[in-house]
Amino acid sequence: MTPGSRTEFGTASSNATAEEDAVRVANQPMMIRVKHVVFGAIGLPVVLLLGAWIGFFNVGASSGHWKVTAWFLQLAMRSAVRTYALAVDAPKTLDRRGLPAAAGHFARGCAICHGAPGELRSPAVLRMLPQPPDLALTVGDWTDAQLFRIVKHGIRFTGMPAWPARDRDDEVWAMVAFLRELPKLNPNEFRALAFNGSDATSSDRQPATPDVLSDCMRCHGGDGEGRGDAVPVLAGQKEAYLLASLQAYAKGDRTSGFMALPVTGVDPADLAALARYFAAQPSVSADRDQVSAEVINKGQQIAEAGIPERNVPACSGCHLGSNKNQVYPRLNGQHAAYLERQLKLFRSEDRGGTPFWHIMATAAQRLTDDDIRAVSAYFSRRAEGPR
Amino acid sequence: MSANAGLLVGFAFWFLASSWVAAEEAGHRQAKVVEPPIEPATSAAPQSSNPTASQDPPGIGLSLFLSNGCGACHTIRGTEARGTIGPDLSYVGSRSAIGAGVLPNTEEAIARFVARPDLFKPGVKMPAFDMLPQTEIQTIARYLKALQ
């Protein structure tokens, strides 16, 4: 009996009955809707839970997603990256000084899943679900901010991990700069960028150096000269400082995604051998940017006399002279870009290190950006005195 | 058109999630702060009446003082320590009190101050040196107490 026919009958019956009918008719669709809502709110989750419990949903990667699932996951992933990237403050131009380090890291950490120019991927990786994209083909789909978001935070349900160090946005930006380069690289150019200097067969390594040395050389170079301005010179650095720093990376007291991978799981005796090896390399002069004499002079002033009115002690008090604590690093001839980055990390307390790190943090917190630039430039071209 | 709609939906989720994300990040921030280990003050320097004071090799106190960078902030006349940020320590041993008057001028008190100056002088500019081996702190304290 349809509501329409009821209304027709209603004209013939008494007024009271017609009113009752009208109320019932009006209520009927409402009753059905509430039932649906109740089923949806309680019944459907129960059905889904039951389905999961009896093992109805196939989690095997072999058959791929249902089309609707794949569509939904893609939509959710792309939308989330796009939306969360709105909060990322991307630089106008990417800093390319970290390219060699980023390329070295890519070769060790990323290429195993994403492949690299001239490298075939493992068939096992190609059966991952979702299959890791060939980044040379796909980085163009994303903005710098979106790439930053993906590299820093990873992507759930895909196997894409977050960056191993939480407070090293500088490293993540270096990776983004490298990803922008990746589509332009042919296999030889990629190898030159990622491996140059780490060709272990070409030189006469001391027999005592451990195998992991080739990991170091990828970024620091065979002579410890530091490939690219963002990677520190290790040649001629104090052995005690190098060892304490390696131990700090291994323990997590100093954070770096680039260093976390190679240093994890290395035998403590090997760490000591590595420190000894790089300390024994002859000092090299770092590449030098053009900096005005005025800036250099200001840097020299800070290095030798500090800035007493702002309670900045002279760098020389700890870093110059042969009579200083062996855990205080030598700074002469170090890359300016590296020094600048470390001072800023100290200033924001995002850099730990040896047990003495907070002394440097205390001093760095009293430095302006200009001070940091000047003093970094000064030390990068300061000639090595007798040790 | 569809991108805009997606953006709108994305924003809605973002607002829902933002408080949770903020809480999560705050948690990580807290976890990140590295507190220097606080040694109980009693264990800091148990050797106030120290009979070994004269057994330090000559110059070891000054050399520890300089090698650890104390001279960047403090002056000790007649040495290469010429810093002007902290107090002149040339005659620190003859002062009646240290740490802005909160500690007696004893070797033990100097050692405790060097290890954790912030415990005795709120807002102090000097960083803590409690990462140094206790014996080195005591050697430096003996050297400073002897500066009369």
XYZ file of C-alpha atoms in Angstrom:
535
model
C 0.000 0.000 0.000
C 1.685 3.215 -1.134
C 1.416 6.475 0.781
C -0.423 7.977 -2.231
C -3.254 5.429 -2.094
C -3.570 5.893 1.669
C -4.124 9.594 1.210
C -6.865 8.809 -1.305
C -8.602 6.552 1.205
C -8.113 9.192 3.894
C -10.482 11.595 2.145
C -13.308 9.145 2.756
C -12.618 8.359 6.424
C -13.078 10.478 9.544
C -10.854 13.476 10.260
C -9.152 11.810 13.276
C -8.136 8.722 11.281
C -6.806 10.881 8.455
C -4.626 12.786 10.873
C -3.240 9.568 12.428
C -2.501 8.199 8.973
C -0.787 11.368 7.938
C 1.474 11.178 10.986
C 2.309 7.534 10.347
C 3.020 8.223 6.663
C 5.312 11.094 7.545
C 7.161 8.952 10.075
C 7.629 5.860 7.952
C 10.605 6.960 5.777
C 12.239 8.402 8.907
C 12.031 5.012 10.665
C 13.794 3.345 7.729
C 16.579 5.936 7.687
C 17.325 5.487 11.394
C 17.583 1.739 10.817
C 20.122 2.347 8.071
C 22.136 4.663 10.248
C 22.123 2.162 13.106
C 23.254 -0.604 10.761
C 25.920 1.618 9.276
C 27.271 2.727 12.633
C 27.253 -0.637 14.388
C 26.640 -3.372 11.839
C 29.134 -2.409 9.151
C 32.168 -2.075 11.473
C 31.207 -5.428 12.996
C 31.012 -7.001 9.539
C 34.377 -5.465 8.564
C 35.963 -6.564 11.838
C 34.536 -10.056 11.334
C 35.893 -10.075 7.796
C 39.347 -9.105 9.027
C 39.171 -11.648 11.860
C 38.276 -14.598 9.660
C 41.057 -13.525 7.277
C 38.846 -12.452 4.396
C 41.114 -9.603 3.286
C 44.101 -10.817 1.323
C 47.299 -9.050 2.396
C 49.447 -10.788 -0.220
C 51.414 -8.472 -2.465
C 51.327 -10.888 -5.407
C 47.879 -9.999 -6.721
C 48.078 -6.253 -6.299
C 45.378 -3.973 -4.926
C 41.776 -3.932 -6.078
C 41.413 -1.104 -8.538
C 39.242 0.845 -6.127
C 41.759 0.385 -3.297
C 44.660 1.451 -5.499
C 42.713 4.497 -6.629
C 41.802 5.443 -3.073
C 45.353 4.970 -1.725
C 46.832 7.030 -4.569
C 44.273 9.770 -3.998
C 44.894 9.815 -0.253
C 48.682 9.786 -0.652
C 48.902 12.485 -3.300
C 46.382 14.708 -1.535
C 48.098 14.324 1.831
C 51.524 15.145 0.424
C 50.089 18.164 -1.399
C 48.237 19.430 1.668
C 50.980 18.861 4.249
C 53.538 20.413 1.902
C 51.646 23.707 2.200
C 53.290 24.138 5.607
C 56.812 23.566 4.208
C 58.862 26.711 3.768
C 60.846 25.954 0.615
C 63.905 28.030 -0.302
C 63.700 29.962 -3.577
C 66.819 28.272 -4.910
C 68.100 24.921 -3.707
C 71.580 24.842 -2.177
C 73.682 22.634 -4.460
C 76.691 22.394 -2.170
C 75.395 19.183 -0.625
C 74.998 17.359 -3.959
C 77.966 14.947 -3.630
C 76.922 13.923 -0.105
C 73.300 13.517 -1.181
C 74.346 11.487 -4.233
C 76.526 9.269 -2.050
C 73.641 8.746 0.346
C 71.258 8.030 -2.535
C 73.601 5.368 -3.881
C 73.782 3.661 -0.479
C 70.316 4.181 0.958
C 67.817 4.879 -1.815
C 69.037 3.199 -5.009
C 68.353 -0.282 -3.657
C 64.608 0.367 -4.058
C 64.378 3.281 -6.486
C 67.207 2.309 -8.806
C 69.808 4.681 -10.164
C 71.053 5.655 -13.619
C 72.691 2.587 -15.127
C 71.777 0.276 -12.217
C 69.351 -2.609 -12.638
C 66.986 -3.117 -9.744
C 66.518 -6.423 -7.945
C 63.481 -8.434 -9.147
C 62.475 -8.686 -5.483
C 62.193 -4.905 -5.219
C 60.080 -4.816 -8.365
C 57.535 -7.145 -6.670
C 57.025 -4.738 -3.785
C 53.517 -3.326 -3.431
C 53.426 -0.514 -4.297
C 56.409 -0.820 -6.603
C 58.947 1.906 -5.667
C 58.885 4.450 -8.493
C 61.858 5.150 -10.751
C 62.509 8.619 -9.418
C 64.156 9.885 -12.585
C 60.707 9.581 -14.175
C 58.533 10.800 -11.319
C 60.283 13.630 -9.442
C 58.848 16.039 -12.012
C 55.367 15.349 -10.592
C 56.253 17.004 -7.291
C 57.237 20.467 -6.122
C 60.352 21.004 -3.986
C 58.199 21.360 -0.873
C 56.371 18.107 -1.654
C 59.627 16.219 -2.217
C 60.902 17.615 1.083
C 57.778 16.385 2.830
C 58.142 12.879 1.339
C 61.886 12.556 2.037
C 61.579 13.891 5.579
C 58.481 12.011 6.711
C 58.313 8.990 4.401
C 55.002 7.494 3.257
C 52.978 5.077 5.320
C 51.982 1.689 3.889
C 54.540 1.977 1.085
C 57.868 1.054 2.686
C 59.184 4.604 2.161
C 60.977 5.402 5.443
C 61.257 8.747 7.212
C 64.623 10.539 7.252
C 66.809 8.827 9.883
C 67.633 12.109 11.672
C 64.792 14.268 12.868
C 66.377 17.705 13.064
C 68.465 17.695 9.918
C 66.311 19.570 7.429
C 69.533 20.736 5.764
C 70.237 17.137 4.745
C 66.696 16.658 3.483
C 67.014 19.776 1.317
C 70.315 18.444 -0.019
C 68.435 15.285 -1.051
C 65.747 17.391 -2.758
C 68.449 19.278 -4.678
C 69.935 15.953 -5.746
C 66.542 14.555 -6.818
C 66.138 17.596 -9.091
C 69.465 16.682 -10.712
C 68.733 12.962 -10.984
C 66.689 12.986 -14.233
C 69.539 14.826 -16.010
C 72.268 12.337 -15.010
C 73.571 9.600 -17.281
C 75.180 6.561 -15.636
C 78.703 7.971 -15.808
C 77.695 11.333 -14.402
C 75.806 9.612 -11.597
C 78.804 7.451 -10.686
C 81.115 10.443 -10.790
C 78.834 12.391 -8.451
C 78.095 9.530 -6.053
C 81.302 7.517 -5.975
C 84.163 9.742 -7.087
C 87.081 9.247 -4.748
C 85.843 5.992 -3.311
C 87.377 3.701 -5.900
C 89.149 1.490 -3.402
C 91.022 -0.506 -6.038
C 92.857 2.450 -7.493
C 95.006 3.405 -4.563
C 97.320 1.871 -2.038
C 95.230 1.771 1.130
C 96.895 0.826 4.353
C 96.147 -2.839 5.025
C 94.872 -1.969 8.510
C 91.957 0.122 7.262
C 88.577 -1.600 7.579
C 86.228 -2.354 4.699
C 83.816 0.344 5.805
C 86.397 2.900 4.679
C 84.858 2.850 1.204
C 81.611 4.057 2.797
C 83.473 7.038 4.265
C 85.263 7.785 1.023
C 82.056 8.121 -0.956
C 81.444 11.506 0.676
C 84.686 12.424 2.435
C 86.952 11.405 -0.445
C 89.883 9.024 -0.332
C 92.160 11.685 1.088
C 89.582 12.980 3.552
C 89.270 16.251 1.670
C 85.461 16.331 1.936
C 83.601 16.201 -1.392
C 81.421 19.273 -1.723
C 81.464 22.156 0.720
C 78.868 20.610 3.012
C 81.069 17.591 3.822
C 83.831 18.210 6.356
C 87.539 17.851 5.672
C 88.775 14.954 7.809
C 92.392 14.927 6.657
C 94.696 15.999 9.455
C 91.850 16.375 11.970
C 92.664 15.380 15.571
C 92.282 11.623 15.987
C 90.585 11.906 19.395
C 88.001 14.303 17.971
C 87.312 12.035 14.968
C 86.852 9.001 17.192
C 84.644 10.858 19.678
C 82.515 12.134 16.777
C 82.138 8.680 15.223
C 81.117 7.319 18.617
C 78.630 10.167 19.006
C 77.070 9.304 15.626
C 76.961 5.622 16.535
C 75.292 6.345 19.878
C 72.891 8.883 18.382
C 74.340 11.791 20.365
C 75.016 13.560 17.080
C 72.275 13.173 14.493
C 72.714 12.943 10.744
C 70.891 10.851 8.177
C 74.003 10.825 6.011
C 76.202 9.517 8.858
C 73.639 7.238 10.515
C 73.702 4.666 7.720
C 77.450 4.072 7.344
C 78.264 4.272 11.067
C 75.569 1.937 12.360
C 76.797 -1.513 13.223
C 80.481 -0.738 12.616
C 82.795 -2.529 15.016
C 84.143 -0.091 17.669
C 87.695 -1.140 16.809
C 87.031 -0.210 13.185
C 85.849 3.241 14.281
C 89.202 3.764 15.966
C 91.002 2.595 12.808
C 88.996 5.019 10.680
C 89.788 7.919 13.006
C 93.467 6.988 12.839
C 93.393 6.726 9.038
C 91.849 10.130 8.386
C 93.889 11.872 11.082
C 97.022 10.608 9.344
C 96.094 12.011 5.908
C 97.997 15.172 4.984
C 95.980 18.374 5.403
C 94.401 19.709 2.244
C 93.155 23.182 1.478
C 89.418 23.412 1.000
C 87.717 25.075 -1.951
C 87.248 28.727 -1.225
C 84.351 30.979 -2.086
C 85.009 34.586 -2.950
C 84.562 36.519 0.282
C 85.423 40.177 0.846
C 88.459 41.069 2.930
C 86.147 42.946 5.274
C 84.266 39.761 6.124
C 87.515 37.833 6.608
C 88.847 40.524 8.934
C 85.685 40.413 10.986
C 86.016 36.642 11.195
C 89.622 36.947 12.312
C 88.590 39.430 14.993
C 85.989 36.994 16.378
C 88.398 34.063 16.162
C 91.197 35.796 18.028
C 89.400 38.150 20.403
C 85.760 37.068 20.479
C 83.001 39.659 20.889
C 83.320 40.607 24.583
C 80.315 42.960 24.595
C 78.102 40.038 23.574
C 79.925 37.495 25.746
C 81.333 35.602 22.764
C 84.657 34.019 23.752
C 87.507 33.894 21.255
C 87.471 30.706 19.148
C 91.226 30.528 19.666
C 90.692 29.748 23.365
C 89.697 26.192 22.419
C 90.426 25.679 18.725
C 93.889 27.150 18.095
C 97.200 25.980 19.428
C 98.711 22.575 20.026
C 98.102 22.651 23.787
C 94.294 22.360 23.527
C 92.029 19.469 24.496
C 92.328 16.776 21.816
C 88.549 16.464 21.632
C 88.274 20.098 20.471
C 88.462 19.992 16.668
C 90.893 21.804 14.448
C 89.084 24.298 12.234
C 91.889 25.524 9.960
C 91.156 24.860 6.299
C 87.689 23.411 7.033
C 84.930 24.033 4.443
C 83.179 27.307 5.229
C 79.739 25.957 4.319
C 80.230 23.035 6.700
C 81.355 25.288 9.565
C 78.445 27.633 8.953
C 75.936 24.776 9.045
C 77.419 23.295 12.237
C 77.396 26.642 14.043
C 73.748 27.121 13.143
C 72.907 23.599 14.312
C 74.748 24.317 17.584
C 72.863 27.585 17.924
C 69.469 25.870 17.634
C 70.693 22.985 19.829
C 70.003 20.543 17.020
C 73.583 19.313 17.100
C 75.053 17.151 19.805
C 78.424 15.523 19.436
C 81.221 14.857 21.878
C 80.490 15.314 25.596
C 81.672 18.916 25.131
C 79.000 19.920 22.590
C 77.061 22.220 24.898
C 80.082 24.488 25.402
C 79.979 25.198 21.679
C 76.193 25.595 21.794
C 76.568 28.215 24.540
C 78.990 30.217 22.401
C 77.069 29.780 19.133
C 73.865 31.091 20.694
C 75.551 34.482 21.023
C 76.465 34.679 17.314
C 74.458 36.377 14.548
C 74.199 34.973 11.018
C 76.783 37.549 9.891
C 79.185 36.549 12.674
C 78.830 32.902 11.696
C 79.477 33.620 8.023
C 82.549 35.730 8.807
C 84.159 33.346 11.251
C 83.474 30.329 9.008
C 85.051 32.083 6.030
C 88.044 33.057 8.140
C 88.776 29.533 9.379
C 88.244 28.016 5.921
C 91.226 29.950 4.597
C 93.346 30.010 7.715
C 96.635 28.336 6.878
C 97.760 25.404 8.949
C 100.377 26.290 11.508
C 102.677 23.732 13.109
C 100.601 21.221 15.003
C 38.264 22.272 -10.164
C 38.788 18.775 -8.749
C 42.169 19.873 -7.425
C 40.449 22.669 -5.520
C 37.906 20.284 -4.057
C 40.707 17.942 -3.076
C 42.553 20.834 -1.469
C 39.441 21.722 0.519
C 39.018 18.175 1.762
C 42.703 18.050 2.504
C 42.453 21.202 4.570
C 39.556 19.792 6.554
C 41.646 16.753 7.435
C 44.613 18.948 8.139
C 42.725 20.952 10.718
C 41.511 17.775 12.395
C 44.972 16.317 12.429
C 46.942 19.430 13.265
C 46.374 19.333 16.994
C 47.434 15.712 17.090
C 50.521 16.412 14.982
C 51.421 19.365 17.184
C 51.144 17.189 20.259
C 53.283 14.533 18.622
C 56.001 16.996 17.641
C 55.951 18.555 21.086
C 56.553 15.118 22.500
C 59.577 14.633 20.244
C 60.917 18.075 21.096
C 60.762 17.226 24.750
C 62.497 13.954 24.171
C 65.242 15.721 22.233
C 66.415 18.051 24.986
C 69.657 16.624 26.257
C 70.115 17.231 29.937
C 73.614 17.009 31.226
C 73.722 14.328 33.886
C 73.190 15.898 37.283
C 75.638 14.643 39.802
C 74.550 14.816 43.378
C 76.335 17.781 44.909
C 77.678 15.624 47.685
C 79.655 13.428 45.283
C 81.092 16.369 43.376
C 84.188 16.967 45.427
C 84.702 14.920 48.518
C 88.275 16.029 49.084
C 88.020 19.389 50.801
C 90.928 18.746 53.135
C 93.179 17.451 50.435
C 96.617 16.315 51.446
C 97.625 15.575 47.822
C 97.545 19.204 46.714
C 101.273 19.447 46.516
C 101.546 16.163 44.596
C 100.275 17.640 41.290
C 103.070 17.929 38.769
C 103.981 21.593 38.439
C 101.963 23.405 35.804
C 99.347 20.645 35.365
C 96.543 22.829 36.762
C 97.323 25.735 34.452
C 97.745 23.413 31.480
C 94.304 21.821 32.110
C 92.846 25.299 32.558
C 94.211 26.404 29.192
C 93.651 23.209 27.220
C 89.970 23.095 28.098
C 89.472 26.650 26.940
C 88.913 28.427 30.267
C 91.283 31.172 29.102
C 88.820 32.206 26.390
C 86.691 33.846 29.086
C 88.958 34.295 32.126
C 92.201 36.173 32.698
C 95.000 34.881 34.879
C 97.797 37.403 34.854
C 101.148 36.135 33.700
C 99.591 33.374 31.571
C 98.094 33.233 28.100
C 94.609 33.273 29.674
C 93.402 36.743 28.738
C 89.616 36.387 28.337
C 87.461 39.262 29.528
C 83.985 37.729 29.498
C 84.187 36.064 32.902
C 85.756 37.316 36.135
C 89.527 37.842 36.362
C 90.792 34.836 38.318
C 94.342 36.090 38.951
C 93.803 36.134 42.737
C 90.651 34.022 42.993
C 92.123 31.969 45.833
C 92.168 34.938 48.181
C 88.528 35.924 47.694
C 86.238 35.435 50.665
C 83.558 33.658 48.627
C 82.871 32.485 45.066
C 79.828 32.114 42.825
C 78.466 35.596 43.634
C 78.888 34.877 47.336
C 76.850 31.667 47.568
C 79.795 29.328 48.053
C 82.716 29.422 50.469
C 86.087 29.775 48.821
C 87.357 26.227 49.211
C 88.804 23.762 46.717
C 85.712 21.629 47.076
C 83.390 24.547 46.385
C 85.426 25.682 43.365
C 85.286 22.150 41.952
C 81.520 22.023 42.443
C 81.138 25.413 40.777
C 83.288 24.455 37.761
C 81.247 21.272 37.269
C 77.811 22.900 37.457
C 77.934 26.698 37.798
C 74.241 26.928 36.890
C 73.303 25.172 40.138
C 74.806 27.959 42.215
C 74.333 31.053 40.081
C 71.067 31.181 38.105
C 71.536 32.697 34.641
C 75.299 32.210 34.785
C 77.078 32.728 31.466
C 79.581 29.937 32.102
C 78.739 26.488 30.710
C 78.987 23.393 32.909
C 82.211 21.395 32.712
C 80.960 18.253 34.414
C 81.962 16.212 31.357
C 85.581 16.533 32.458
C 86.950 13.698 34.575
C 86.432 14.481 38.268
C 90.181 14.319 38.899
C 90.807 17.026 36.295
C 88.154 19.284 37.812
C 89.804 18.855 41.219
C 93.235 19.601 39.796
C 91.915 22.807 38.236
C 90.207 23.720 41.534
C 93.432 23.185 43.482
C 95.304 25.347 40.991
C 92.713 28.129 41.257
C 92.583 28.003 45.064
C 96.363 28.430 45.104
C 96.124 31.701 43.109
C 96.486 34.117 46.014
